[in-house]
Coordinates of C-alpha atoms in Angstrom, one line a residue:
M283 CA 98.6 99.9 124.5
S284 CA 100.6 98.9 127.9
A285 CA 100.2 100.5 130.9
S286 CA 98.8 104.2 131.7
G287 CA 101.6 106.7 130.6
K288 CA 103.4 104.2 128.5
M289 CA 103.6 103.0 124.9
K290 CA 105.2 100.2 122.7
A291 CA 108.2 101.4 120.8
V292 CA 111.2 99.9 118.5
V293 CA 114.2 101.5 120.1
H294 CA 117.7 101.1 119.4
D295 CA 120.8 102.3 121.5
R296 CA 123.6 101.2 119.2
Y297 CA 124.4 101.2 115.5
G298 CA 124.5 97.9 113.6
G299 CA 122.2 95.2 111.8
P300 CA 118.6 94.8 112.5
D301 CA 119.4 92.5 115.6
V302 CA 120.2 96.3 117.7
L303 CA 116.3 97.0 117.4
D304 CA 114.3 95.8 120.5
L305 CA 110.5 96.2 121.3
A306 CA 110.3 98.4 124.5
E307 CA 108.0 100.4 126.5
V308 CA 108.8 103.7 126.9
P309 CA 107.3 107.2 128.1
K310 CA 103.9 108.1 126.2
P311 CA 104.4 111.4 124.3
E312 CA 102.2 114.2 125.5
P313 CA 101.2 117.0 122.9
A314 CA 102.2 120.5 123.5
D315 CA 99.5 123.4 123.0
D316 CA 100.1 123.6 119.2
E317 CA 100.6 119.6 118.8
I318 CA 98.2 116.6 118.1
L319 CA 98.7 113.1 119.6
V320 CA 98.4 110.5 117.0
R321 CA 97.5 106.9 117.7
I322 CA 99.6 105.3 115.0
H323 CA 97.9 102.4 113.2
A324 CA 100.6 102.1 110.4
T325 CA 104.1 103.3 109.5
T326 CA 106.9 102.3 107.4
V327 CA 110.6 101.0 107.0
T328 CA 112.2 103.0 104.6
S329 CA 116.0 102.8 102.9
G330 CA 116.4 105.8 105.4
D331 CA 115.5 104.1 108.6
C332 CA 118.1 101.1 107.5
R333 CA 121.0 103.7 107.0
L334 CA 120.5 105.4 110.5
R335 CA 120.0 102.3 112.0
S336 CA 123.4 100.8 110.6
M337 CA 125.0 104.3 110.1
D338 CA 125.8 103.0 107.0
M339 CA 125.4 106.1 104.5
P340 CA 126.2 107.1 100.9
F341 CA 129.9 108.2 100.4
G342 CA 130.7 111.6 102.2
F343 CA 127.7 111.5 104.7
S344 CA 128.9 109.3 107.5
A345 CA 130.7 112.0 109.4
L346 CA 127.5 114.0 109.0
G347 CA 125.0 111.3 110.0
R348 CA 126.9 111.0 113.3
A349 CA 127.2 114.4 113.7
M350 CA 123.4 114.9 113.5
Y351 CA 122.4 111.4 115.0
G352 CA 125.1 110.5 117.4
V353 CA 128.9 110.1 117.3
R354 CA 128.9 106.7 119.3
R355 CA 125.4 105.9 119.7
P356 CA 122.0 107.4 118.5
K357 CA 120.4 110.3 119.8
T358 CA 117.1 109.1 118.3
A359 CA 116.2 105.9 119.6
I360 CA 113.1 105.8 117.5
L361 CA 113.3 105.4 113.9
G362 CA 110.1 105.7 111.6
S363 CA 109.5 108.8 109.4
E364 CA 105.8 108.5 108.1
F365 CA 102.5 107.1 109.9
S366 CA 99.1 107.0 109.5
G367 CA 96.7 106.8 112.5
T368 CA 94.1 108.8 114.5
V369 CA 94.3 111.9 116.6
E370 CA 93.8 110.9 120.2
K371 CA 94.1 114.5 121.7
S372 CA 94.5 117.8 120.4
G373 CA 96.6 120.4 122.1
A374 CA 94.7 123.9 123.7
R375 CA 95.8 126.0 120.5
V376 CA 94.8 123.5 118.0
T377 CA 92.0 124.3 115.6
A378 CA 92.4 122.1 112.7
F379 CA 92.1 118.6 114.1
Q380 CA 90.4 117.1 116.8
A381 CA 89.7 113.6 118.5
G382 CA 88.9 111.0 116.2
D383 CA 90.1 112.7 112.9
R384 CA 91.8 109.9 110.9
V385 CA 95.2 111.6 109.6
F386 CA 98.7 110.7 108.0
G387 CA 101.8 112.7 107.6
L388 CA 105.5 112.7 107.7
L389 CA 108.2 113.5 111.1
G390 CA 110.9 113.3 108.8
A391 CA 114.2 113.6 110.4
R392 CA 112.8 114.1 113.7
M393 CA 112.1 110.3 113.3
G394 CA 109.8 108.5 115.9
C395 CA 107.0 106.5 114.2
H396 CA 108.0 103.0 115.1
A397 CA 105.9 103.2 118.1
E398 CA 102.1 103.5 119.4
Y399 CA 102.0 107.3 119.7
C400 CA 103.5 110.5 118.0
C401 CA 103.0 114.0 118.4
I402 CA 103.2 116.5 115.3
P403 CA 102.6 120.4 115.2
E404 CA 99.3 121.1 113.4
S405 CA 101.2 123.4 111.1
G406 CA 103.5 120.4 110.1
A407 CA 103.3 117.7 107.5
V408 CA 100.3 116.2 108.3
A409 CA 96.7 116.1 106.8
R410 CA 93.6 113.9 106.8
K411 CA 93.8 110.5 105.5
P412 CA 92.0 110.1 102.0
N413 CA 88.8 108.3 102.8
S414 CA 89.7 105.9 99.7
L415 CA 93.2 104.7 101.2
S416 CA 93.6 102.3 104.2
H417 CA 95.8 103.0 106.7
R418 CA 98.4 100.8 105.4
Q419 CA 98.4 102.7 102.0
A420 CA 98.1 106.2 103.8
A421 CA 101.1 105.5 105.9
A422 CA 103.4 104.6 102.7
L423 CA 102.3 108.1 100.8
S424 CA 104.4 110.9 102.3
F425 CA 108.2 109.8 102.1
G426 CA 108.2 108.9 98.3
G427 CA 105.2 111.1 97.5
T428 CA 106.9 114.4 98.8
T429 CA 110.4 113.3 97.6
A430 CA 109.5 112.9 94.2
L431 CA 107.2 115.9 94.2
D432 CA 110.0 118.2 95.6
F433 CA 112.4 116.9 92.9
L434 CA 109.8 117.5 90.1
R435 CA 109.0 121.0 91.3
R436 CA 112.4 122.0 91.7
G437 CA 113.2 120.6 88.2
R438 CA 110.1 122.6 86.8
F439 CA 108.8 119.6 85.5
R440 CA 106.1 120.4 82.7
S441 CA 103.2 119.0 80.8
G442 CA 104.1 117.2 77.9
E443 CA 108.0 116.7 78.8
T444 CA 109.6 113.1 78.7
I445 CA 110.9 111.4 81.9
L446 CA 113.0 108.5 82.7
V447 CA 112.6 106.9 86.1
N448 CA 115.6 104.9 87.2
G449 CA 114.6 102.6 90.1
S450 CA 111.1 102.8 89.1
S451 CA 109.8 100.0 91.2
G452 CA 111.1 101.6 94.6
C453 CA 109.4 103.8 96.9
V454 CA 110.3 107.2 95.3
G455 CA 110.5 105.6 91.7
S456 CA 107.0 104.6 91.9
A457 CA 105.7 107.7 93.5
A458 CA 107.5 109.8 90.9
I459 CA 105.9 107.7 87.9
Q460 CA 102.4 108.7 89.1
I461 CA 102.9 112.0 89.9
A462 CA 104.9 112.7 86.8
K463 CA 101.7 111.5 84.7
S464 CA 99.3 113.3 86.7
L465 CA 101.2 116.3 85.4
G466 CA 100.7 115.3 81.8
G467 CA 104.7 113.6 81.5
E468 CA 105.3 111.0 79.1
V469 CA 107.1 108.5 81.5
T470 CA 109.7 105.5 81.0
G471 CA 110.7 103.3 83.7
V472 CA 113.9 101.6 84.5
C473 CA 113.4 98.4 86.5
G474 CA 114.5 94.5 86.4
P475 CA 112.5 91.6 85.0
R476 CA 110.6 91.1 88.4
N477 CA 109.1 94.4 88.3
T478 CA 108.3 95.5 84.8
S479 CA 104.4 94.6 84.7
V480 CA 104.1 96.4 88.3
V481 CA 105.7 99.5 86.8
K482 CA 103.6 99.3 83.7
A483 CA 100.4 98.8 85.6
L484 CA 101.7 102.2 87.6
G485 CA 100.8 104.2 84.2
A486 CA 104.5 104.2 82.7
N487 CA 104.4 104.7 79.3
R488 CA 107.3 102.6 78.3
V489 CA 109.3 99.9 80.5
I490 CA 113.2 99.2 80.4
D491 CA 114.3 96.1 81.6
Y492 CA 118.0 97.0 83.0
T493 CA 119.2 93.4 82.8
E494 CA 118.3 93.3 78.8
H495 CA 118.9 97.0 77.8
D496 CA 121.1 99.8 79.1
F497 CA 118.9 103.1 78.6
V498 CA 122.1 105.3 78.1
A499 CA 122.7 103.2 74.7
S500 CA 119.4 102.9 73.6
G501 CA 119.2 106.3 71.0
E502 CA 116.4 107.8 73.2
S503 CA 116.9 111.2 74.9
Y504 CA 114.8 112.7 77.6
D505 CA 114.1 116.2 79.0
V506 CA 114.6 114.8 82.6
I507 CA 116.1 111.6 84.1
L508 CA 115.3 110.8 87.8
D509 CA 117.7 108.7 89.7
T510 CA 116.8 106.6 92.6
V511 CA 119.6 103.9 92.1
G512 CA 122.6 106.0 92.3
N513 CA 124.3 104.9 89.1
C514 CA 123.3 108.1 86.7
S515 CA 126.1 110.5 86.8
Y516 CA 126.2 113.4 84.5
R517 CA 128.9 112.1 82.8
R518 CA 127.5 108.7 82.1
C519 CA 123.8 110.6 80.9
N520 CA 124.8 113.6 79.5
H521 CA 124.5 112.5 76.0
V522 CA 120.6 111.1 77.0
L523 CA 119.4 114.5 78.0
N524 CA 117.8 116.9 75.7
E525 CA 118.9 120.4 75.7
G526 CA 117.6 122.1 78.6
G527 CA 117.3 118.9 80.5
R528 CA 117.5 118.1 84.2
L529 CA 119.2 115.1 85.7
M530 CA 117.9 114.5 89.1
L531 CA 119.6 112.6 91.7
V532 CA 117.8 111.4 94.5
A533 CA 120.4 108.9 95.6
A534 CA 123.1 111.5 95.6
D535 CA 126.6 111.1 97.4
L536 CA 128.5 113.8 98.6
L537 CA 130.3 114.0 95.7
D538 CA 127.5 114.1 93.4
M539 CA 126.0 117.2 95.4
L540 CA 129.2 119.2 95.3
H541 CA 129.5 118.6 91.5
A542 CA 125.8 119.5 90.5
P543 CA 126.1 123.2 90.7
L544 CA 129.3 123.3 88.4
I545 CA 127.4 122.0 85.6
A546 CA 124.7 125.0 84.8
P547 CA 127.3 127.7 84.0
I548 CA 128.7 125.6 81.2
S549 CA 125.5 123.8 80.0
S550 CA 121.7 124.4 79.1
K551 CA 121.4 121.2 81.4
R552 CA 121.2 121.0 85.1
V553 CA 122.1 118.7 87.5
L554 CA 119.6 118.7 90.7
A555 CA 120.9 117.0 94.0
G556 CA 120.4 117.6 97.6
P557 CA 118.4 117.2 100.6
V558 CA 114.4 117.3 100.0
A559 CA 112.4 120.1 101.3
V560 CA 109.0 119.3 102.0
L561 CA 106.6 122.5 102.1
P562 CA 104.0 123.1 104.2
N563 CA 101.0 122.3 101.9
D564 CA 102.8 119.2 100.2
I565 CA 101.1 116.6 102.2
K566 CA 97.9 118.0 101.1
V567 CA 98.7 118.2 97.3
I568 CA 99.9 114.3 98.0
A569 CA 96.6 113.9 99.8
A570 CA 94.4 115.4 97.2
L571 CA 96.4 113.3 94.3
A572 CA 95.6 110.1 96.4
E573 CA 91.8 110.9 96.9
S574 CA 91.4 111.4 93.1
G575 CA 93.2 108.2 92.0
G576 CA 96.2 109.9 90.7
F577 CA 98.7 108.2 93.3
R578 CA 98.4 105.2 95.1
P579 CA 101.8 104.2 97.1
L580 CA 103.0 100.5 95.8
L581 CA 103.0 98.3 98.8
D582 CA 105.6 95.0 99.3
R583 CA 105.0 93.5 102.5
V584 CA 103.3 94.2 105.9
Y585 CA 104.7 93.2 109.3
P586 CA 103.4 93.5 112.6
I587 CA 105.2 95.7 114.6
D588 CA 106.8 92.5 116.6
E589 CA 108.6 91.3 113.0
I590 CA 110.2 94.7 112.7
K591 CA 113.7 93.3 112.6
D592 CA 112.6 91.0 109.6
A593 CA 111.3 94.1 108.0
H594 CA 114.5 95.9 108.2
R595 CA 116.2 92.4 106.9
Y596 CA 114.3 92.9 103.9
V597 CA 114.8 96.3 103.1
D598 CA 118.5 95.8 103.7
T599 CA 118.5 93.1 100.4
G600 CA 117.7 96.2 98.4
R601 CA 115.0 94.3 96.5
K602 CA 111.9 95.7 98.1
R603 CA 108.8 96.8 95.5
G604 CA 107.6 100.2 96.8
N605 CA 107.0 100.0 100.6
V606 CA 107.5 98.0 103.3
V607 CA 104.7 98.6 106.1
I608 CA 104.7 98.3 109.7
E609 CA 101.1 97.5 111.1
L610 CA 100.3 98.5 115.0
V611 CA 96.5 98.2 114.6
H612 CA 95.4 95.3 112.2
E613 CA 93.1 96.2 109.4
Y614 CA 91.3 93.6 107.1
T615 CA 92.2 94.9 104.1
S616 CA 94.3 93.5 101.1
D617 CA 95.9 96.4 99.0
L618 CA 99.5 94.8 98.2
S619 CA 101.1 95.2 95.3
T620 CA 101.0 92.0 92.5
G621 CA 103.0 91.2 89.7

């Protein structure tokens, strides 16, 4: 760490490409009575981070994004929604954690994880890091894991049902495959040829290479379609949903969200879209799944904090496989995906 009372953090004071990011010294946070101070070992760069950095939002959300995060310039200088690290200090009323505990968690829309330290309430989305995972892996558990868990829960996904995951090699898609399998589902993954072996290794019963086959023309039907790409409208996919089927639009724009509630009154099928709701216990559910081997986050690349611009450039390509990790405390481990 840098000088007393300071920490290194990646900040931005304007919207734009990766070059708006700068590594700077900022005040180190101090935990409130109900918070813990975490020294961050690893965090991630997600597509959400890149959207907030550039303010390049899905259709209909640009005005809302600027209203929340700053009209002309960012109100939130430090990006980063998920972390893994070590508790350095606990607030006076904290009982669940103490200094030295290894934890992981999700700050979500608060952001602030692209830094050496963050504070989070003990009642927030934080849990002890599974012993079987490195900090690199644990940092990548929360965003994809809780998003997939929330959609599957809202869609009342049940054992024995069939699910197609469109965009199955991404952060959310790779989590959804594993969580759906742990719930007893039969999973079909859709991805490009570069990632078919990886998706199969995650546990998919079947993998469709979208460059060779269009799943909507395959003659197969599913109880659930979970779309993380943004090309699965109800009109396009209706005929490959079984009766009572659910279309889960993770990558929804404003029109998708407005259209979703209009389906249920006229059909046995449903469309689920909208913001993810992380319940207090979700992080513990994800931790238990990871500890049991039911969920291992897919890692693509690891960058040191001073190369975070390169990490953003890579995520901007739209070709990342699983998660891109930013490492602040180096670990001698090899847990990247292959394939």
